[in-house]
Amino acid sequence: MKKAIVSGVTGQDGSYLVENLLNKGYEVCGIVRRVSTPNVTNISHLLNEKHLKLVDGDITDLSSLVRIFADEEPDEIYNLAAQSFVAASWNQPILTCNTTGMGALNVFEAARQVCPSAKIYQASSSEMFNGIEYPQTESTKFRPRSPYGVAKLFAHEMARIYRESFDMFIACGILFNHESPRRGIEFVTQKVVDSVVRQMCGEDFILELGNLEAKRDWSHAADMVEGMWLMLQQDEPDDYILSSGETHSIFEFINKIYRYFEIDLVWMTRTSGLPYGYDLEGKVLVQSVDKYYRPNEVSTLLGDSSRAREELHWSPKYTFDALVIDMIENKLSKYKEE
Ligand code: NDP
Ligand code: GDR
């Protein structure tokens, strides 16, 4: 039985990855950081699994990683833990770099000391690109636009250094945006889906967002975790882009969610230059407000994942429409339960 350690196990990707690995017959050890009110919602359905064990640890604490790696002797390590919310990285740049950047280095260093032959997956990001040149490939130059992007690039380059210097197996997945019903509420897709469902169920408020012109390449998280696993099944470590190969603006995403409920939004621009959308009865449902704009932005993401598709035989199952429907239907059923 293979053993995998997963950091970030309580997050969106961690929860799908644990399911995926358990289904493949792995023994999984999930690293959970100490918080005063435990947050295991995403993995609550897995807590009684015989082959899943949760251990206390924090990727900013090298000693905790050394202890866990020594105790568990893993075959594979998936480093998914991070401060992953780009917008927050301007307000908390040091925490973001400590967690998302140095945290990854702690993982590599702990593995070098204790289990250097374990295969490691590092969660790199399309936020490392500048968003001007696209489609992005593995050889597109990096030029991040946020503290988060810089922290991810630090981790990405450190992975290369450890790979080249110590002959360690560290593969980096340069993943483009991926979503699911388990996506955190602050991220734009979940925020829009949650708000529109609440409006449709009778709550009276205007959905407030930031820049609606940015374009993102969205996939389903369940497809992405299979790609992570495939990267660690190769003989040699390498970096791979995982993406859908389609790009959609935030405007398009919003229109699509309202369209599901048979509402065609009409868009106008205020004198301030900020857009707002209303329904055919003239009721304003959504508007852009300054407070959700970021100091800087990756404008267009469109990933070319042909290398992963050819070399790893990675083939995502969810289309963009299927992802949207999964998120809406899940939200509707949760809302009805509540
Ligand atoms: P989430 O924000 O949903 O999950 C992040 C996880 O990291 C949570 O389990 C969180 O724990 C944990 N964590 C945060 N800080 C620490 C710490 N100091 N020690 C241990 N654990 C910690 O992210 P996703 O699942 O969406 O993403 C997974 C990874 O992939 C992240 O590294 C992200 O940056 C990266 N990524 C994500 C993409 C996406 O579109 N989703 C695209 C590209 C990269 P807690 O629950 O306690 O907060
Ligand atoms: P992103 O995801 O920053 O791409 O990072 P997010 O969903 O936060 O933003 C996507 C785009 O939507 C615009 N936007 C808003 N975003 C949020 N969150 N809230 C709003 O109100 C809003 N209005 C407009 C943003 O400006 C942006 O252009 C995600 C994370 O999962 C990272 O961890 C990961 O590395 C990258 O994807 C790839």
XYZ file of C-alpha atoms and ligand atoms in Angstrom:
424
model
C 0.000 0.000 0.000
C 1.463 3.391 -1.008
C 1.439 6.191 1.543
C 0.829 9.839 0.663
C 1.087 12.901 2.844
C -1.169 15.811 1.865
C -0.819 19.338 3.244
C -3.812 21.649 2.802
C -6.117 18.698 3.291
C -9.012 20.834 4.576
C -8.993 23.026 1.447
C -10.803 22.533 -1.840
C -8.083 20.567 -3.644
C -6.969 18.636 -0.566
C -10.437 17.188 -0.106
C -10.701 16.006 -3.727
C -7.162 14.665 -3.697
C -7.769 12.617 -0.539
C -10.872 11.064 -2.118
C -8.934 10.333 -5.283
C -5.998 8.726 -3.442
C -8.206 6.646 -1.139
C -10.036 5.344 -4.219
C -6.672 4.332 -5.668
C -5.893 2.301 -2.552
C -3.480 4.724 -0.855
C -2.987 5.233 2.832
C -3.282 9.023 3.319
C -1.951 11.242 6.062
C -3.411 14.752 6.046
C -1.642 17.659 7.734
C -4.071 19.920 9.585
C -2.966 23.133 11.258
C -4.205 24.007 14.710
C -7.074 26.485 14.741
C -9.354 27.346 17.646
C -12.461 26.189 15.778
C -11.671 23.172 13.589
C -12.699 23.533 9.957
C -13.041 20.089 8.403
C -16.239 20.711 6.418
C -14.666 19.693 3.097
C -13.476 16.350 4.458
C -16.248 15.658 6.992
C -17.526 12.776 4.809
C -14.072 11.137 4.924
C -13.297 11.361 8.630
C -14.237 7.738 9.343
C -12.162 6.352 6.477
C -9.861 3.614 7.795
C -6.956 4.664 5.580
C -7.097 8.400 6.326
C -5.242 9.802 9.286
C -5.042 13.485 10.247
C -1.977 14.843 12.028
C -1.270 18.270 13.533
C 1.284 20.331 11.659
C 1.954 23.649 10.025
C 4.040 24.210 6.902
C 5.596 27.320 8.448
C 7.013 25.088 11.204
C 9.876 22.983 9.801
C 10.088 20.912 12.992
C 6.493 19.730 12.630
C 7.165 18.622 9.045
C 10.360 16.779 10.010
C 8.442 14.948 12.752
C 5.560 14.003 10.440
C 7.765 12.885 7.532
C 9.967 10.824 9.875
C 6.955 9.155 11.511
C 5.054 8.470 8.301
C 7.825 7.578 5.801
C 5.739 8.667 2.782
C 6.108 7.537 -0.817
C 4.499 10.748 -2.055
C 4.019 14.244 -0.608
C 1.502 16.717 -2.030
C 2.112 20.280 -0.858
C -1.223 22.031 -1.321
C -1.153 24.223 1.788
C -0.979 27.967 1.164
C -2.507 31.339 1.814
C -4.265 30.967 -1.526
C -6.435 34.085 -1.778
C -4.671 36.502 -4.153
C -6.626 39.573 -2.998
C -5.566 39.035 0.639
C -1.913 38.883 -0.341
C -1.672 42.694 -0.622
C -2.957 43.135 2.936
C -0.914 40.261 4.362
C 2.164 40.028 2.114
C 4.504 38.718 4.787
C 2.161 36.003 5.996
C 1.540 35.065 2.354
C 5.270 34.782 1.625
C 5.906 32.872 4.856
C 3.169 30.355 4.096
C 2.956 30.122 0.324
C 6.681 30.625 -0.327
C 8.741 29.647 2.736
C 6.190 26.979 3.692
C 6.926 25.153 0.444
C 10.665 25.430 1.063
C 10.126 23.924 4.526
C 8.402 20.969 2.875
C 11.308 20.431 0.446
C 13.904 20.837 3.195
C 12.140 18.507 5.641
C 11.909 15.899 2.881
C 15.599 16.366 2.021
C 16.533 15.717 5.658
C 14.175 12.831 6.350
C 12.789 11.170 3.205
C 14.752 12.420 0.161
C 13.406 9.751 -2.144
C 9.754 10.613 -1.587
C 8.118 12.094 -4.701
C 6.835 15.620 -4.092
C 4.071 17.588 -5.814
C 4.241 21.387 -5.480
C 1.101 23.445 -6.187
C 2.372 26.160 -8.519
C 0.015 28.661 -10.106
C -0.883 30.554 -13.265
C -0.617 33.676 -11.050
C 3.139 33.421 -11.767
C 2.453 34.717 -15.312
C 1.813 38.355 -16.236
C -1.470 37.712 -18.042
C -0.496 39.767 -21.079
C 1.069 37.055 -23.243
C -1.287 34.149 -23.869
C -1.953 31.304 -24.319
C 0.482 30.502 -21.536
C 2.727 27.434 -21.925
C 5.401 25.896 -19.691
C 7.927 28.193 -21.371
C 6.026 31.498 -21.087
C 8.027 33.916 -18.952
C 6.969 34.506 -15.367
C 6.204 38.033 -14.171
C 3.792 37.890 -11.217
C 1.503 40.772 -10.344
C 0.711 40.013 -6.704
C 2.610 39.124 -3.534
C 0.881 35.740 -3.805
C 2.274 35.257 -7.324
C 5.779 36.128 -6.146
C 5.530 33.690 -3.232
C 4.403 30.932 -5.621
C 7.261 31.750 -7.987
C 9.751 31.533 -5.108
C 8.424 28.068 -4.262
C 8.433 27.062 -7.925
C 12.089 28.081 -8.370
C 13.087 26.446 -5.081
C 11.496 23.227 -6.312
C 13.775 23.426 -9.373
C 16.816 24.150 -7.199
C 16.111 21.126 -4.967
C 15.436 18.966 -8.005
C 18.673 19.959 -9.744
C 20.921 20.186 -6.671
C 19.805 17.203 -4.614
C 18.352 14.994 -7.322
C 14.989 15.029 -5.580
C 11.738 14.220 -7.393
C 9.725 17.449 -7.196
C 7.073 18.052 -9.849
C 5.282 21.394 -10.078
C 1.774 21.622 -11.454
C 1.205 25.095 -12.916
C -2.504 25.018 -12.363
C -4.973 27.521 -13.765
C -8.102 28.431 -11.809
C -10.196 25.519 -10.715
C -13.454 25.544 -8.869
C -16.067 23.214 -7.401
C -18.896 23.179 -4.868
C -16.117 23.107 -2.225
C -14.512 26.357 -3.399
C -14.038 28.952 -0.639
C -16.773 31.582 -0.505
C -14.453 34.543 -1.222
C -13.353 33.306 -4.664
C -15.306 34.904 -7.481
C -17.124 31.831 -8.850
C -18.418 30.687 -5.473
C -19.244 34.252 -4.434
C -21.347 34.763 -7.581
C -23.073 31.368 -7.398
C -23.865 31.756 -3.698
C -25.169 35.323 -4.095
C -27.316 34.626 -7.156
C -28.883 31.571 -5.524
C -29.704 33.653 -2.437
C -31.206 36.404 -4.596
C -33.299 33.815 -6.441
C -34.520 32.443 -3.124
C -35.841 35.902 -2.181
C -32.979 37.682 -0.403
C -32.882 41.356 -1.358
C -29.347 42.689 -1.906
C -27.034 43.804 -4.700
C -24.098 41.514 -5.472
C -20.942 43.637 -5.257
C -17.811 42.643 -7.161
C -14.562 44.131 -8.472
C -13.009 43.922 -11.945
C -15.378 42.104 -14.289
C -13.156 42.327 -17.354
C -10.460 39.916 -16.176
C -10.472 36.597 -17.996
C -9.858 33.265 -16.370
C -9.340 29.674 -17.534
C -11.600 27.651 -15.231
C -11.573 23.879 -14.669
C -13.111 21.538 -12.094
C -10.938 20.686 -9.073
C -11.813 16.968 -9.341
C -10.062 16.848 -12.731
C -7.028 18.740 -11.473
C -6.210 16.353 -8.618
C -5.985 13.453 -11.070
C -3.369 15.483 -12.966
C -1.392 16.048 -9.740
C -1.300 12.314 -9.132
C -0.276 11.570 -12.734
C 2.716 13.927 -12.372
C 4.045 11.796 -9.526
C 3.646 8.548 -11.484
C 6.262 9.607 -14.064
C 9.852 8.366 -14.040
C 11.274 11.910 -14.123
C 9.980 15.023 -12.348
C 8.881 17.992 -14.471
C 6.565 20.989 -14.553
C 3.197 20.766 -16.289
C 0.376 23.189 -16.990
C -3.126 21.938 -16.194
C -5.904 24.062 -17.681
C -9.112 23.849 -19.674
C -7.829 25.772 -22.698
C -10.857 28.109 -22.636
C -11.022 31.589 -21.221
C -14.077 33.492 -19.991
C -14.452 36.952 -18.496
C -16.046 37.501 -15.098
C -18.876 39.231 -17.004
C -19.505 36.028 -18.961
C -19.479 33.952 -15.792
C -22.024 36.228 -14.115
C -24.289 36.254 -17.182
C -24.152 32.477 -17.286
C -25.272 32.067 -13.682
C -28.204 34.496 -14.079
C -29.120 32.814 -17.390
C -29.487 29.498 -15.532
C -32.367 31.205 -13.695
C -33.675 32.647 -16.989
C -32.580 36.187 -16.245
C -30.876 38.152 -19.020
C -28.896 40.955 -17.396
C -28.687 44.364 -19.039
C -25.331 46.026 -18.398
C -24.783 49.778 -18.032
C -21.899 51.920 -16.816
C -22.163 54.524 -14.060
C -20.578 57.978 -14.479
C -17.760 56.662 -12.251
C -16.998 54.150 -15.012
C -18.097 51.170 -12.908
C -20.516 48.681 -14.511
C -23.801 47.446 -13.070
C -26.346 44.915 -14.280
C -30.126 44.911 -13.916
C -32.983 42.601 -14.885
C -35.725 43.361 -17.402
C -37.836 44.962 -14.645
C -35.030 47.440 -13.973
C -33.957 45.957 -10.623
C -30.188 46.268 -10.107
C -28.819 42.839 -9.143
C -25.053 43.237 -9.499
C -22.541 46.090 -9.468
C -18.832 46.735 -9.501
C -17.484 48.639 -6.508
C -14.034 50.070 -5.884
C -13.421 48.055 -2.735
C -13.164 44.748 -4.620
C -10.656 46.008 -7.193
C -7.085 44.830 -6.642
C -3.994 47.033 -6.799
C -2.812 44.956 -9.760
C -4.243 42.140 -11.815
C -3.337 39.275 -14.135
C -5.667 40.265 -16.956
C -6.009 37.172 -19.178
C -5.311 33.561 -18.347
C -5.584 30.938 -21.056
C -3.492 27.844 -20.441
C -2.103 25.505 -23.066
C -2.065 22.125 -21.343
C -1.190 20.056 -24.422
C 1.993 18.770 -22.817
C 0.107 17.280 -19.842
C -2.518 15.860 -22.182
C 0.101 14.218 -24.411
C 2.713 13.091 -21.886
C 0.562 12.371 -18.828
C -2.546 11.372 -20.826
C -4.446 13.779 -18.612
C -7.996 14.271 -19.856
C -10.394 16.427 -17.837
C -13.994 15.202 -17.648
C -15.828 18.409 -16.759
C -16.677 21.032 -19.376
C -17.128 24.661 -18.293
C -20.928 24.176 -18.462
C -20.750 21.013 -16.348
C -18.667 22.845 -13.733
C -21.188 25.690 -13.559
C -24.113 23.286 -13.212
C -22.338 21.295 -10.483
C -21.745 24.488 -8.494
C -25.296 25.848 -8.901
C -27.102 22.578 -8.199
C -24.986 21.877 -5.159
C -25.660 25.364 -3.799
C -29.400 25.038 -4.445
C -29.603 21.747 -2.590
C -27.605 23.126 0.357
C -29.817 26.196 0.472
C -32.951 24.017 0.511
C -31.499 21.816 3.312
C -30.827 24.906 5.420
P -7.585 26.452 -0.271
O -7.413 27.863 0.152
O -8.973 25.899 -0.417
O -6.798 25.504 0.764
C -5.600 25.883 1.335
C -5.237 24.892 2.408
O -3.985 25.260 3.001
C -6.257 24.798 3.561
O -6.390 23.447 3.930
C -5.535 25.574 4.674
O -5.924 25.181 5.972
C -4.111 25.146 4.405
N -3.125 26.000 5.073
C -3.013 27.337 5.020
N -1.960 27.745 5.748
C -1.391 26.640 6.275
C -0.281 26.404 7.108
N 0.479 27.403 7.547
N 0.029 25.137 7.450
C -0.720 24.116 7.010
N -1.811 24.263 6.233
C -2.136 25.513 5.863
O -6.765 26.273 -1.631
P -7.055 25.306 -2.867
O -7.429 23.971 -2.373
O -7.922 26.002 -3.845
O -5.610 25.254 -3.549
C -4.640 24.277 -3.172
C -3.268 24.768 -3.563
O -3.196 24.992 -4.955
C -2.862 26.101 -2.923
O -1.469 26.051 -2.712
C -3.179 27.133 -3.984
O -2.386 28.282 -3.817
C -2.815 26.342 -5.229
N -3.524 26.711 -6.438
C -4.892 26.739 -6.448
C -5.581 27.017 -7.615
C -7.061 27.083 -7.647
O -7.605 27.620 -8.614
N -7.762 26.534 -6.664
C -4.840 27.257 -8.877
C -3.403 27.186 -8.737
C -2.786 26.908 -7.565
P -7.186 25.863 6.732
O -8.386 25.089 6.293
O -6.830 25.673 8.163
O -7.239 27.301 6.303
P -7.732 34.322 -8.608
O -9.203 33.885 -8.181
O -7.345 35.611 -8.017
O -7.654 34.191 -10.106
O -6.842 33.195 -7.902
P -10.450 34.734 -7.703
O -11.631 33.857 -7.890
O -10.242 35.343 -6.368
O -10.493 35.948 -8.759
C -10.711 35.700 -10.147
C -10.909 37.017 -10.868
O -12.157 37.595 -10.486
C -11.962 38.994 -10.250
N -12.998 39.503 -9.334
C -13.182 39.098 -8.086
N -12.553 38.148 -7.351
C -13.005 37.928 -6.101
N -12.422 36.974 -5.366
N -14.011 38.651 -5.546
C -14.668 39.642 -6.242
O -15.581 40.284 -5.731
C -14.240 39.860 -7.579
N -14.639 40.692 -8.556
C -13.878 40.480 -9.618
C -10.554 39.057 -9.665
O -10.076 40.400 -9.731
C -9.832 38.068 -10.564
O -9.480 38.679 -11.776
C -7.226 31.824 -7.880
C -6.743 31.239 -6.539
O -7.283 29.948 -6.399
C -5.240 31.176 -6.488
O -4.831 30.461 -5.309
C -4.728 30.437 -7.735
O -3.328 30.353 -7.727
C -5.213 31.151 -8.985
O -6.637 31.150 -8.966
C -4.782 30.442 -10.258
